[in-house]
Coordinates of C-alpha atoms in Angstrom, one line a residue:
M1 CA -4.5 -14.9 4.0
P2 CA -7.2 -17.1 5.4
I3 CA -6.6 -19.9 7.9
A4 CA -8.8 -22.6 9.4
P5 CA -11.3 -20.9 11.7
A6 CA -10.3 -23.1 14.6
V7 CA -6.7 -21.8 14.5
L8 CA -6.0 -18.3 15.9
R9 CA -5.0 -15.8 13.3
L10 CA -2.8 -13.8 15.7
A11 CA -0.4 -14.6 18.4
V12 CA 0.0 -12.5 21.5
A13 CA 1.0 -12.6 25.2
V14 CA -1.8 -13.1 27.6
A15 CA -0.6 -13.3 31.2
G16 CA 2.7 -14.5 29.8
F17 CA 1.0 -17.3 27.8
L18 CA 1.6 -17.5 24.1
L19 CA -1.6 -17.4 22.1
V20 CA -0.9 -18.7 18.6
T21 CA -3.5 -17.5 16.1
A22 CA -3.5 -19.5 14.2
T23 CA -12.1 -7.5 -15.1
S24 CA -15.2 -8.4 -16.9
T25 CA -16.0 -12.1 -16.9
T26 CA -18.6 -14.4 -18.2
A27 CA -21.0 -16.7 -16.3
S28 CA -19.9 -19.7 -18.3
A29 CA -17.0 -21.9 -17.6
L30 CA -14.2 -22.8 -19.9
P31 CA -14.9 -25.4 -22.6
E32 CA -14.8 -28.7 -20.8
D33 CA -14.6 -32.3 -21.6
P34 CA -18.0 -33.6 -20.5
T35 CA -16.5 -36.7 -18.9
T36 CA -13.4 -35.3 -17.2
H37 CA -14.2 -31.6 -16.7
A38 CA -10.7 -30.9 -17.8
S39 CA -10.1 -27.4 -19.3
K40 CA -9.4 -27.5 -23.0
A41 CA -6.3 -25.7 -24.2
V42 CA -6.7 -21.9 -23.9
D43 CA -4.6 -19.2 -25.5
A44 CA -2.5 -17.9 -22.5
T45 CA -1.9 -14.6 -24.3
V46 CA -4.7 -12.1 -24.4
P47 CA -4.0 -8.7 -26.0
A48 CA -3.6 -6.2 -23.2
S49 CA -5.9 -3.1 -23.3
W50 CA -3.6 -1.1 -21.1
S51 CA 0.0 0.1 -21.2
A52 CA 2.5 0.2 -18.4
P53 CA 3.8 1.8 -16.2
L54 CA 0.9 2.5 -13.8
S55 CA 0.6 5.6 -11.7
T56 CA -2.1 7.3 -9.6
Q57 CA -4.4 10.2 -10.2
G58 CA -6.4 11.0 -7.1
R59 CA -8.2 7.9 -5.9
Y60 CA -7.6 6.1 -9.3
I61 CA -4.8 4.0 -10.7
V62 CA -4.1 5.0 -14.4
D63 CA -2.0 3.5 -17.1
S64 CA 0.7 5.3 -19.1
Q65 CA -1.9 6.9 -21.3
G66 CA -3.8 8.3 -18.3
N67 CA -6.6 5.8 -18.6
R68 CA -8.2 4.2 -15.6
F69 CA -6.7 0.8 -14.8
R70 CA -8.8 -1.0 -12.2
L71 CA -6.9 -3.7 -10.4
K72 CA -9.2 -6.8 -10.7
G73 CA -6.9 -9.2 -9.2
A74 CA -6.2 -12.4 -7.3
N75 CA -3.4 -13.8 -5.2
W76 CA -1.3 -16.6 -6.7
D77 CA 0.3 -17.8 -3.6
G78 CA 2.9 -20.4 -2.8
A79 CA 6.2 -18.7 -3.2
Q80 CA 5.8 -17.2 0.3
G81 CA 5.9 -20.7 1.8
S82 CA 3.2 -23.1 3.0
W83 CA 4.8 -25.0 5.9
T84 CA 2.9 -24.5 9.1
G85 CA 6.0 -24.7 11.3
S86 CA 5.5 -28.1 13.0
G87 CA 6.4 -31.6 11.9
S88 CA 8.5 -32.6 8.9
I89 CA 8.6 -29.9 6.2
D90 CA 8.5 -32.8 3.6
D91 CA 5.1 -34.0 4.7
P92 CA 2.3 -32.3 2.9
A93 CA 0.1 -32.8 6.0
N94 CA 2.3 -30.1 7.7
H95 CA 1.6 -27.6 5.0
H96 CA -1.4 -25.2 4.8
A97 CA -4.5 -27.2 3.6
G98 CA -2.1 -30.1 2.9
Q99 CA -0.6 -28.2 0.0
N100 CA 3.2 -28.3 -0.2
S101 CA 4.1 -25.4 -2.4
H102 CA 7.8 -26.1 -2.3
G103 CA 8.3 -22.3 -2.1
I104 CA 6.9 -21.6 -5.6
P105 CA 3.5 -20.6 -7.0
L106 CA 1.0 -23.4 -6.5
G107 CA -0.2 -25.6 -9.3
L108 CA 2.9 -26.0 -11.4
D109 CA 3.0 -29.7 -10.5
R110 CA -0.5 -30.2 -11.8
V111 CA -1.1 -27.8 -14.7
P112 CA 1.1 -26.5 -17.6
L113 CA 1.9 -22.8 -17.1
D114 CA 0.1 -21.7 -20.3
Q115 CA -3.0 -23.5 -19.3
L116 CA -3.0 -21.8 -15.9
L117 CA -2.7 -18.4 -17.5
G118 CA -5.5 -19.2 -19.9
D119 CA -7.7 -20.1 -16.9
F120 CA -6.7 -16.9 -15.2
H121 CA -7.9 -14.9 -18.2
Q122 CA -11.2 -16.8 -18.2
S123 CA -11.8 -15.8 -14.6
G124 CA -11.8 -12.2 -15.7
I125 CA -8.9 -10.9 -13.6
N126 CA -6.2 -8.6 -15.0
T127 CA -3.8 -8.4 -12.0
I128 CA -1.8 -11.0 -10.1
R129 CA -0.5 -10.3 -6.6
L130 CA 2.5 -12.6 -6.5
P131 CA 3.7 -13.3 -2.9
F132 CA 7.3 -14.2 -2.1
S133 CA 9.4 -14.7 1.0
N134 CA 12.8 -13.2 1.7
E135 CA 14.0 -16.8 2.3
M136 CA 12.9 -17.7 -1.3
I137 CA 15.2 -14.9 -2.7
H138 CA 18.3 -16.4 -1.1
S139 CA 17.5 -20.2 -1.5
T140 CA 20.1 -21.9 -3.8
T141 CA 18.5 -25.4 -3.6
P142 CA 16.6 -26.4 -6.8
V143 CA 13.0 -27.5 -6.2
P144 CA 12.3 -31.3 -6.6
D145 CA 11.2 -32.4 -10.1
S146 CA 7.8 -33.4 -8.6
A147 CA 7.1 -29.7 -7.7
V148 CA 7.1 -28.8 -11.5
A149 CA 5.9 -32.2 -12.8
A150 CA 3.5 -30.5 -15.3
N151 CA 6.1 -28.0 -16.4
P152 CA 9.3 -30.0 -17.1
Q153 CA 11.0 -27.0 -18.6
L154 CA 11.4 -25.7 -15.0
R155 CA 13.2 -28.7 -13.6
G156 CA 16.5 -28.0 -11.9
R157 CA 15.7 -24.4 -11.1
T158 CA 15.7 -22.7 -7.7
P159 CA 12.5 -21.2 -6.3
L160 CA 13.7 -17.7 -7.4
E161 CA 14.4 -18.9 -10.9
I162 CA 10.9 -20.4 -11.1
Y163 CA 9.5 -17.2 -9.8
D164 CA 11.4 -15.4 -12.6
A165 CA 9.7 -17.7 -15.2
V166 CA 6.3 -17.1 -13.7
V167 CA 6.8 -13.3 -13.7
D168 CA 7.9 -13.3 -17.3
A169 CA 5.0 -15.5 -18.4
L170 CA 2.4 -13.4 -16.6
S171 CA 3.8 -10.2 -18.1
D172 CA 3.9 -11.7 -21.6
S173 CA 0.3 -12.9 -21.1
G174 CA -0.9 -9.3 -20.4
F175 CA -1.4 -9.4 -16.6
A176 CA -0.3 -6.6 -14.3
V177 CA 2.1 -8.2 -11.8
I178 CA 2.4 -6.8 -8.3
L179 CA 5.3 -8.3 -6.3
N180 CA 4.3 -8.9 -2.6
N181 CA 6.8 -9.5 0.2
H182 CA 4.5 -11.7 2.2
T183 CA 6.9 -13.4 4.7
N184 CA 10.4 -13.3 5.9
T185 CA 10.7 -17.0 6.3
S186 CA 9.1 -19.6 3.9
R187 CA 6.4 -20.4 6.5
W188 CA 2.6 -20.0 6.4
C189 CA 1.4 -16.7 7.7
C190 CA -0.1 -15.2 10.0
G191 CA 0.6 -16.0 13.6
V192 CA 3.7 -15.8 15.8
D193 CA 5.8 -17.3 13.1
G194 CA 8.8 -15.1 12.6
N195 CA 6.8 -13.1 10.0
E196 CA 4.9 -10.6 12.1
R197 CA 6.9 -7.6 10.9
W198 CA 9.1 -6.8 8.0
N199 CA 12.1 -7.1 10.4
S200 CA 10.9 -10.0 12.6
S201 CA 13.5 -12.4 11.3
Q202 CA 16.0 -10.0 9.7
S203 CA 17.0 -6.3 9.9
T204 CA 15.2 -3.5 8.3
Q205 CA 18.3 -2.8 6.3
A206 CA 18.3 -6.4 4.9
W207 CA 14.6 -6.2 4.2
A208 CA 15.0 -2.9 2.2
D209 CA 18.1 -4.3 0.4
D210 CA 16.0 -7.3 -0.7
W211 CA 13.4 -5.0 -2.0
V212 CA 15.9 -3.1 -4.1
F213 CA 17.2 -6.4 -5.4
M214 CA 13.8 -7.6 -6.4
A215 CA 12.7 -4.3 -8.0
R216 CA 15.9 -4.2 -10.0
R217 CA 15.6 -7.8 -11.0
Y218 CA 12.3 -7.2 -12.7
A219 CA 12.8 -3.6 -13.9
S220 CA 12.9 -4.7 -17.5
V221 CA 9.8 -6.8 -17.3
P222 CA 7.2 -4.4 -18.8
R223 CA 4.1 -5.4 -16.8
V224 CA 5.7 -5.7 -13.4
V225 CA 3.9 -2.6 -12.1
G226 CA 4.0 -2.6 -8.3
A227 CA 5.8 -3.4 -5.1
D228 CA 3.5 -4.5 -2.2
L229 CA 5.9 -3.9 0.7
Y230 CA 4.8 -6.2 3.4
N231 CA 1.8 -8.4 4.3
E232 CA -0.4 -8.0 7.4
V233 CA 2.0 -6.2 9.8
R234 CA 0.9 -7.3 13.3
R235 CA 1.8 -7.8 16.9
D236 CA 4.4 -10.4 18.0
V237 CA 4.5 -11.9 21.5
L238 CA 5.5 -8.8 23.3
D239 CA 5.2 -5.7 21.1
D240 CA 2.9 -3.9 18.7
P241 CA 3.9 -2.4 15.4
N242 CA 3.2 1.3 15.3
W243 CA 2.7 4.1 12.8
G244 CA 5.1 7.0 13.4
L245 CA 6.9 6.5 16.8
G246 CA 10.3 6.4 15.1
D247 CA 11.4 3.1 16.8
N248 CA 12.3 -0.3 15.4
H249 CA 8.6 -1.3 15.1
D250 CA 7.6 1.8 13.1
W251 CA 5.9 0.5 10.0
Y252 CA 5.3 4.1 8.7
A253 CA 9.0 4.8 8.7
A254 CA 10.0 1.4 7.3
A255 CA 7.6 1.7 4.4
Q256 CA 8.8 5.2 3.7
L257 CA 12.4 4.0 3.7
A258 CA 11.8 1.0 1.4
A259 CA 9.5 3.0 -1.0
D260 CA 12.1 5.8 -1.5
R261 CA 14.9 3.3 -2.0
I262 CA 12.9 1.3 -4.6
L263 CA 12.0 4.4 -6.5
T264 CA 15.4 6.0 -6.5
E265 CA 17.8 3.0 -6.6
A266 CA 15.9 0.3 -8.5
N267 CA 12.7 1.1 -10.5
P268 CA 11.0 4.5 -10.6
R269 CA 8.1 2.9 -12.6
L270 CA 6.6 0.9 -9.8
L271 CA 3.5 1.6 -7.8
I272 CA 4.3 1.4 -4.1
V273 CA 1.7 -0.4 -2.1
V274 CA 1.6 0.2 1.7
E275 CA -0.7 -2.0 3.7
G276 CA -2.2 -0.8 6.9
I277 CA -1.5 -2.4 10.3
N278 CA -3.4 -5.6 10.7
W279 CA -3.4 -6.1 14.4
T280 CA -2.3 -4.5 17.7
G281 CA -3.0 -5.5 21.3
I282 CA -3.9 -8.7 23.1
P283 CA -7.1 -10.3 21.9
A284 CA -8.8 -10.7 25.3
D285 CA -11.9 -9.1 26.6
G286 CA -11.0 -6.1 28.7
L287 CA -7.6 -5.5 27.2
P288 CA -6.9 -3.0 24.4
H289 CA -6.8 -4.7 20.9
G290 CA -8.0 -4.0 17.4
R291 CA -7.3 -3.7 13.8
P292 CA -6.1 -0.1 13.0
V293 CA -5.8 -0.9 9.2
L294 CA -5.4 2.5 7.5
T295 CA -6.8 4.8 10.1
P296 CA -3.3 6.2 11.1
A297 CA -2.9 7.6 7.6
G298 CA -5.6 10.1 8.3
T299 CA -3.1 12.0 10.5
L300 CA 0.3 10.8 9.2
S301 CA 0.4 9.9 5.6
H302 CA 3.2 8.9 3.3
T303 CA 4.9 11.2 0.8
L304 CA 7.1 9.5 -1.8
V305 CA 9.7 11.0 -4.1
D306 CA 7.1 10.5 -6.9
S307 CA 3.8 11.8 -5.7
H308 CA 1.8 9.7 -8.2
K309 CA 3.0 6.2 -7.0
L310 CA 1.4 5.6 -3.6
V311 CA -1.3 3.0 -3.2
Y312 CA -2.7 2.1 0.2
S313 CA -3.9 -1.4 0.9
A314 CA -6.2 -3.2 3.3
H315 CA -7.5 -6.8 3.9
F316 CA -11.0 -7.8 4.9
Y317 CA -12.3 -11.3 5.8
G318 CA -15.7 -12.0 7.2
Y319 CA -14.4 -14.0 10.2
T320 CA -12.3 -11.1 11.4
G321 CA -13.6 -7.8 12.7
P322 CA -12.7 -4.2 13.6
H323 CA -11.7 -5.6 17.1
H324 CA -11.8 -9.4 16.4
S325 CA -8.6 -11.3 15.6
G326 CA -10.5 -14.1 13.8
A327 CA -9.8 -16.6 16.5
T328 CA -12.1 -19.3 17.8
G329 CA -11.7 -20.7 21.2
I330 CA -8.5 -19.5 23.0
G331 CA -8.0 -15.8 22.0
E332 CA -11.6 -15.3 20.9
T333 CA -13.2 -12.1 22.2
H334 CA -16.8 -11.0 22.2
D335 CA -16.2 -8.3 19.6
P336 CA -18.3 -8.7 16.4
R337 CA -16.8 -10.1 13.3
Y338 CA -17.3 -8.3 10.0
Q339 CA -19.8 -11.0 9.1
D340 CA -21.8 -10.2 12.2
L341 CA -22.3 -6.5 11.2
S342 CA -25.4 -5.3 9.4
R343 CA -24.9 -4.2 5.8
N344 CA -24.8 -0.5 6.9
D345 CA -22.5 -1.1 9.8
L346 CA -20.1 -3.1 7.6
Y347 CA -20.0 -0.3 5.1
A348 CA -19.4 2.2 7.8
A349 CA -16.5 0.1 9.1
L350 CA -15.0 -0.2 5.6
R351 CA -15.0 3.5 5.2
D352 CA -13.7 4.3 8.6
E353 CA -10.8 1.8 8.4
A354 CA -9.8 2.2 4.8
F355 CA -11.9 3.9 2.2
F356 CA -11.8 7.4 3.8
V357 CA -8.3 7.5 2.1
E358 CA -10.0 7.9 -1.3
E359 CA -11.6 11.3 -0.2
A360 CA -10.4 13.9 -2.7
G361 CA -8.1 16.8 -1.9
R362 CA -6.5 15.4 1.3
H363 CA -2.8 14.9 2.2
Y364 CA -3.6 11.1 2.4
T365 CA -5.6 10.9 -0.9
A366 CA -4.7 7.7 -2.7
P367 CA -6.2 4.6 -4.3
V368 CA -7.2 1.9 -1.8
W369 CA -6.6 -1.7 -3.0
V370 CA -8.2 -4.5 -1.0
S371 CA -5.4 -6.9 -1.8
E372 CA -7.0 -9.8 0.1
F373 CA -10.6 -10.9 0.7
G374 CA -12.3 -14.2 0.1
I375 CA -14.4 -17.1 1.3
G376 CA -14.7 -20.8 0.7
A377 CA -16.8 -22.6 -1.9
S378 CA -18.0 -25.0 0.7
E379 CA -19.1 -22.3 3.2
T380 CA -22.6 -23.0 4.4
N381 CA -23.0 -20.4 7.2
P382 CA -25.7 -18.0 6.0
V383 CA -24.1 -15.1 7.9
A384 CA -20.7 -15.6 6.1
R385 CA -22.5 -15.9 2.8
T386 CA -24.4 -12.7 3.4
W387 CA -21.1 -11.0 4.3
F388 CA -19.6 -12.0 0.9
G389 CA -22.6 -10.7 -1.0
N390 CA -22.5 -7.4 1.0
I391 CA -18.7 -6.8 0.6
T392 CA -18.7 -7.6 -3.1
D393 CA -21.7 -5.3 -3.5
Y394 CA -19.6 -2.6 -1.8
F395 CA -16.6 -3.2 -4.0
A396 CA -18.9 -3.1 -7.1
D397 CA -20.7 0.0 -6.1
H398 CA -17.6 1.9 -5.0
D399 CA -15.5 0.8 -8.0
T400 CA -12.9 -0.7 -5.8
D401 CA -9.5 -2.2 -6.7
F402 CA -9.4 -5.7 -5.3
A403 CA -7.6 -9.1 -5.2
F404 CA -9.2 -12.3 -4.1
W405 CA -7.3 -14.8 -1.9
P406 CA -6.3 -17.3 -3.2
L407 CA -6.3 -17.9 -7.0
V408 CA -5.0 -21.5 -7.2
G409 CA -5.6 -24.4 -4.9
F410 CA -5.8 -28.2 -4.9
T411 CA -9.2 -29.9 -5.2
G412 CA -10.2 -31.3 -1.8
H413 CA -7.7 -29.2 0.0
D414 CA -8.3 -25.4 -0.3
D415 CA -11.8 -24.7 -1.4
W416 CA -11.2 -21.0 -0.9
A417 CA -9.3 -20.9 -4.2
L418 CA -11.0 -19.4 -7.3
L419 CA -9.6 -22.2 -9.4
Q420 CA -8.9 -25.7 -8.0
Y421 CA -7.0 -28.4 -9.7
D422 CA -6.9 -32.1 -8.9
A423 CA -3.9 -34.4 -9.3
S424 CA -4.6 -34.8 -13.0
G425 CA -5.0 -31.1 -13.7
H426 CA -8.8 -31.1 -13.9
R427 CA -10.2 -27.7 -13.0
S428 CA -13.2 -26.7 -10.8
G429 CA -14.2 -23.6 -9.0
I430 CA -15.5 -20.1 -9.7
L431 CA -16.1 -20.8 -13.4
D432 CA -18.5 -23.7 -12.5
S433 CA -22.2 -23.0 -12.3
G434 CA -22.4 -24.9 -9.1
D435 CA -20.1 -22.6 -7.2
W436 CA -22.3 -20.5 -5.0
R437 CA -19.8 -17.6 -5.1
A438 CA -20.1 -17.2 -8.9
P439 CA -23.1 -14.7 -9.0
A440 CA -21.4 -12.3 -6.5
W441 CA -18.1 -12.7 -8.3
Q442 CA -19.7 -12.0 -11.7
H443 CA -21.5 -8.9 -10.2
L444 CA -18.2 -7.6 -8.9
M445 CA -16.4 -8.2 -12.2
T446 CA -19.1 -6.7 -14.5
A447 CA -20.3 -3.7 -12.5
A448 CA -20.0 -0.3 -14.0
S449 CA -16.6 1.2 -13.5
E450 CA -14.7 4.4 -14.3
S451 CA -12.9 4.0 -17.6
G452 CA -11.0 6.1 -20.1
P453 CA -9.0 9.2 -19.3
V454 CA -9.0 10.3 -15.7
P455 CA -9.0 14.0 -15.2
T456 CA -5.9 15.5 -13.6
V457 CA -6.5 16.6 -10.0
P458 CA -4.3 18.7 -7.6
V459 CA -1.9 16.7 -5.4
W460 CA -1.6 17.4 -1.7
R461 CA 1.2 15.8 0.3
M462 CA 2.4 16.0 3.9
L463 CA 5.9 16.5 5.1
A464 CA 6.8 15.2 8.5
V465 CA 10.2 15.7 10.2
D466 CA 9.1 14.1 13.5
H467 CA 12.1 11.8 13.7
G468 CA 14.4 12.8 10.8
D469 CA 14.6 14.2 7.3
A470 CA 11.7 14.3 4.9
V471 CA 13.5 15.4 1.7
E472 CA 11.2 14.0 -1.0
S473 CA 12.7 16.0 -3.9
V474 CA 15.1 14.0 -6.1
R475 CA 16.6 17.3 -7.4
V476 CA 17.2 18.5 -3.8
R477 CA 18.7 15.2 -2.7
A478 CA 21.2 15.5 -5.6
T479 CA 22.6 18.7 -4.1
G480 CA 23.6 17.0 -0.8
D481 CA 23.1 18.1 2.8
W482 CA 21.9 21.7 2.5
D483 CA 21.6 22.3 6.3
S484 CA 23.8 19.9 8.2
G485 CA 22.5 18.9 11.6
A486 CA 19.0 20.1 11.0
R487 CA 15.9 18.0 10.2
K488 CA 15.1 18.9 6.6
A489 CA 11.9 18.7 4.5
A490 CA 11.4 19.3 0.8
C491 CA 8.4 18.7 -1.4
P492 CA 8.5 16.1 -4.1
D493 CA 9.6 17.5 -7.5
G494 CA 6.7 19.3 -9.1
L495 CA 5.1 20.4 -5.8
R496 CA 5.6 23.6 -3.7
L497 CA 5.3 24.3 0.0
T498 CA 1.9 25.8 0.9
G499 CA 1.4 25.2 4.6
L500 CA 3.3 24.8 7.9
G501 CA 2.5 23.7 11.5
H502 CA 3.6 25.9 14.3
T503 CA 5.4 23.4 16.6
S504 CA 5.2 20.0 14.9
G505 CA 7.5 20.6 12.0
R506 CA 4.8 19.3 9.6
G507 CA 4.4 20.8 6.2
L508 CA 2.0 20.7 3.3
C509 CA 2.9 20.5 -0.4
T510 CA 0.7 20.9 -3.5
D511 CA 0.8 21.4 -7.3
G512 CA -2.6 23.0 -7.3
N513 CA -3.2 25.9 -9.7
G514 CA 0.4 26.0 -10.7
S515 CA 1.7 26.9 -14.2
G516 CA 3.5 24.7 -16.6
P517 CA 3.3 20.9 -16.9
G518 CA 1.5 19.2 -14.1
G519 CA 1.3 22.5 -12.1
D520 CA 5.1 22.6 -11.6
L521 CA 6.2 26.2 -11.0
R522 CA 9.9 25.4 -10.8
A523 CA 12.4 26.5 -13.5
A524 CA 13.8 23.5 -15.4
S525 CA 17.5 24.1 -15.1
A526 CA 18.1 26.6 -12.2
G527 CA 19.4 25.7 -8.8
Q528 CA 18.2 26.5 -5.3
T529 CA 18.7 29.0 -2.5
V530 CA 19.1 28.1 1.2
V531 CA 17.9 31.2 3.1
T532 CA 19.0 31.6 6.7
D533 CA 18.6 35.4 7.2
E534 CA 16.7 38.5 6.0
R535 CA 19.0 39.4 3.1
Y536 CA 16.2 38.9 0.5
V537 CA 13.6 41.0 2.4
P538 CA 13.3 44.2 0.2
A539 CA 13.4 47.7 1.7
G540 CA 10.0 48.7 2.9
G541 CA 8.8 45.1 2.7
D542 CA 8.5 44.2 6.4
W543 CA 5.6 41.8 6.3
A544 CA 6.1 40.5 9.9
S545 CA 7.4 43.3 12.0
G546 CA 9.6 42.2 14.9
Y547 CA 10.0 38.7 13.6
T548 CA 12.8 37.1 11.7
K549 CA 11.8 36.6 8.1
L550 CA 13.3 34.0 5.8
Q551 CA 12.1 35.2 2.4
C552 CA 12.9 33.8 -1.0
P553 CA 14.8 35.8 -3.6
E554 CA 12.6 37.8 -6.0
G555 CA 10.9 35.4 -8.4
G556 CA 11.4 32.4 -6.1
F557 CA 9.1 30.3 -4.0
L558 CA 9.3 27.8 -1.1
I559 CA 9.7 24.1 -1.6
G560 CA 11.3 23.2 1.7
Y561 CA 12.5 24.1 5.2
S562 CA 14.6 22.9 8.1
V563 CA 14.2 22.9 11.8
R564 CA 16.4 22.3 14.9
G565 CA 14.1 21.1 17.7
E566 CA 11.1 23.4 17.1
R567 CA 13.1 26.3 15.9
V568 CA 13.1 27.2 12.2
S569 CA 16.6 26.8 10.8
A570 CA 16.4 27.6 7.1
A571 CA 14.0 28.1 4.1
L572 CA 14.6 26.3 0.8
C573 CA 13.7 28.4 -2.3
V574 CA 13.8 27.8 -6.0
P575 CA 13.2 30.1 -9.0
A576 CA 10.0 29.9 -10.9
R577 CA 9.7 29.0 -14.6
T578 CA 7.5 32.0 -15.2
S579 CA 7.4 35.5 -13.6
L580 CA 5.8 35.4 -10.2
A581 CA 4.0 38.7 -9.5
G582 CA 1.0 39.5 -7.4
A583 CA 0.1 41.0 -4.0
G584 CA 1.3 39.4 -0.8
R585 CA -0.3 38.8 2.5
T586 CA 0.9 37.6 5.9
V587 CA -0.8 34.5 7.3
W588 CA -0.3 34.3 11.0
F589 CA -0.8 30.9 12.8
D590 CA 1.1 31.2 16.1
R591 CA -2.1 31.5 18.2
S592 CA -4.7 29.6 16.2
D593 CA -5.3 27.9 12.8
N594 CA -5.2 30.2 9.8
R595 CA -6.2 28.2 6.8
P596 CA -8.6 28.9 4.0
T597 CA -12.2 28.0 4.6
A598 CA -12.7 24.3 3.7
A599 CA -8.9 24.2 3.1
S600 CA -7.7 21.6 0.6
G601 CA -5.1 19.1 2.0
G602 CA -7.0 18.5 5.2
D603 CA -5.4 18.5 8.7
F604 CA -1.8 18.0 7.8
A605 CA -0.5 18.7 11.4
Y606 CA -3.1 17.2 13.7
G607 CA -3.4 19.0 17.0
D608 CA -1.1 21.9 16.0
Y609 CA -1.8 25.4 14.9
K610 CA -1.4 25.6 11.2
G611 CA -1.0 28.3 8.5
Q612 CA -1.8 27.7 4.9
C613 CA -1.8 29.8 1.7
G614 CA -4.8 29.8 -0.5
D615 CA -5.1 27.4 -3.4
D616 CA -4.4 30.3 -5.7
E617 CA -1.3 31.4 -3.8
Y618 CA 2.3 30.3 -3.3
A619 CA 4.5 30.7 -0.2
A620 CA 7.5 33.0 -0.5
G621 CA 8.6 33.3 3.1
I622 CA 8.6 32.0 6.7
A623 CA 8.6 34.2 9.8
Y624 CA 9.5 33.2 13.4
T625 CA 10.6 34.8 16.7
T626 CA 13.5 34.2 19.1
R627 CA 11.8 36.2 21.9
V628 CA 12.3 34.7 25.4
G629 CA 9.1 32.8 26.4
S630 CA 7.9 32.4 22.8
R631 CA 7.8 29.1 20.9
P632 CA 10.6 29.1 18.2
G633 CA 8.5 27.4 15.5
P634 CA 7.2 29.1 12.4
D635 CA 4.7 31.8 13.2
A636 CA 3.7 33.2 9.8
L637 CA 3.9 32.6 6.0
L638 CA 4.2 35.2 3.3
C639 CA 1.6 34.1 0.7
R640 CA 1.5 35.7 -2.8
R641 CA -1.0 35.4 -5.5
L642 CA -0.2 33.0 -8.4
P643 CA 0.0 34.6 -11.8

């Protein structure tokens, strides 16, 4: 979310000193009263042209009919908190832009809910990112009547109960609703404020428990379609967040944990939105610092129990940059901001930091949602205005899913808002011809976009047992611990194992070229076999002489494996739904990579020797050695031709 340029956006330790960082639309506005510019009554319910739930197909989000659903969204903030952390919380002057949200979505004190929804429709958006704080979930104090003055039906309710009413109204009105855990505490983000990480002011367990609670709470609301796990993960005073180190600051692992719990314990219909890392390092010239965003996903990507539910997310503001925190004054470095970059350099940065994820046929392939970007209506800096034109052009030309920050604000307070309302409920903003942002916004909203049915594409997903299990099959989980004490990996249901790393314990799964619904080879009702010895190697079938071979029973194929240290412990096999015949070949990878030319899936075990079956093959066995002086990791795969 944006903050005043004079306030640092991040907080870090510098020499021990705390640095606080601070859908289609029309060009015309709503019908207005010529003297008051007040919006006339608008039908808050617009027939939805899409059906929930949403899922993913390659780089696209699709609805329940398989049709493209582009997230054309905005952030309706407030429920995450607006207090800046100093002075009386009851004084609006101590809230962001002088707007006391009272821990509920902004504007309910000024405008009836139905009118707000009607104005949202007029802006052209189809999706609402709805922030909340963990503190809001647990608050039992009703909001003051003044906070809902324009909506007296909401008097006497707690912030969560008002959030309930807003969620229901948005869904009934046809909007896709994506819940966003924005903050731990109900305090304005994003400095050293107790909200740097998902577990800054609470445990990871409590955070994940709250997500299960929220996902269950709205499981019956049809157009609640997504869970945006946490906002702008960043450095605190002493420590950086990381992506895969396995410690208490590991955002990759925390997101994986919460995602799987949401999908298995609460609501399997939801999209899971994982935002990249917003900031690491100390913003001082000469010291390492930067904005990793989604770059870590290129070598370590998420695999969920449902391989069609992952969406990656990134934020871009003109006053920040690839290595710029957004600060002015203390904490400002000489790194360029995004608005300082040429159009070509900006586009290169966008691709390198986020949009590479949309590349087809990779273990990380997923839709990228820019869930925050924005600029103020009173912005006069030509460099900033040019940036806004450039980035909206990029989003338009690349058919990007997006959400503007913010949607609602108070006139004279937050001019970034798409829609601003004065104390009498009169509206101004993006729908007015005088708003300089309107042409770029209209171009973004009306540009050509993929629509209709999205073709089915093969899925490629990584398995990583770096710090624990990676059992992403619901069917396998239901069987219990199939190799106690080992680190276990299993492909999501519908996918099969097709590649392994030699020492890393990484694996690659796919449904490419499979038979049956969605490429799933697995028999519908049969069980599984844990293979720990050579009992299924047929006489005369020694495909890796001198090596221990863990081969699936006849008619079976690999969906998983386990390791102890580097050593292979077991292979997990399941029977196929159709007869599996075809010649086999041994794919060795103990001394170099052995993957098909231009192999699909990409580098799923970066820096490791890898073996991978062809796209027209399945894996039926793993070979390894226990010879003294040899690495005990997998050395070869038995690959057989698909029928």
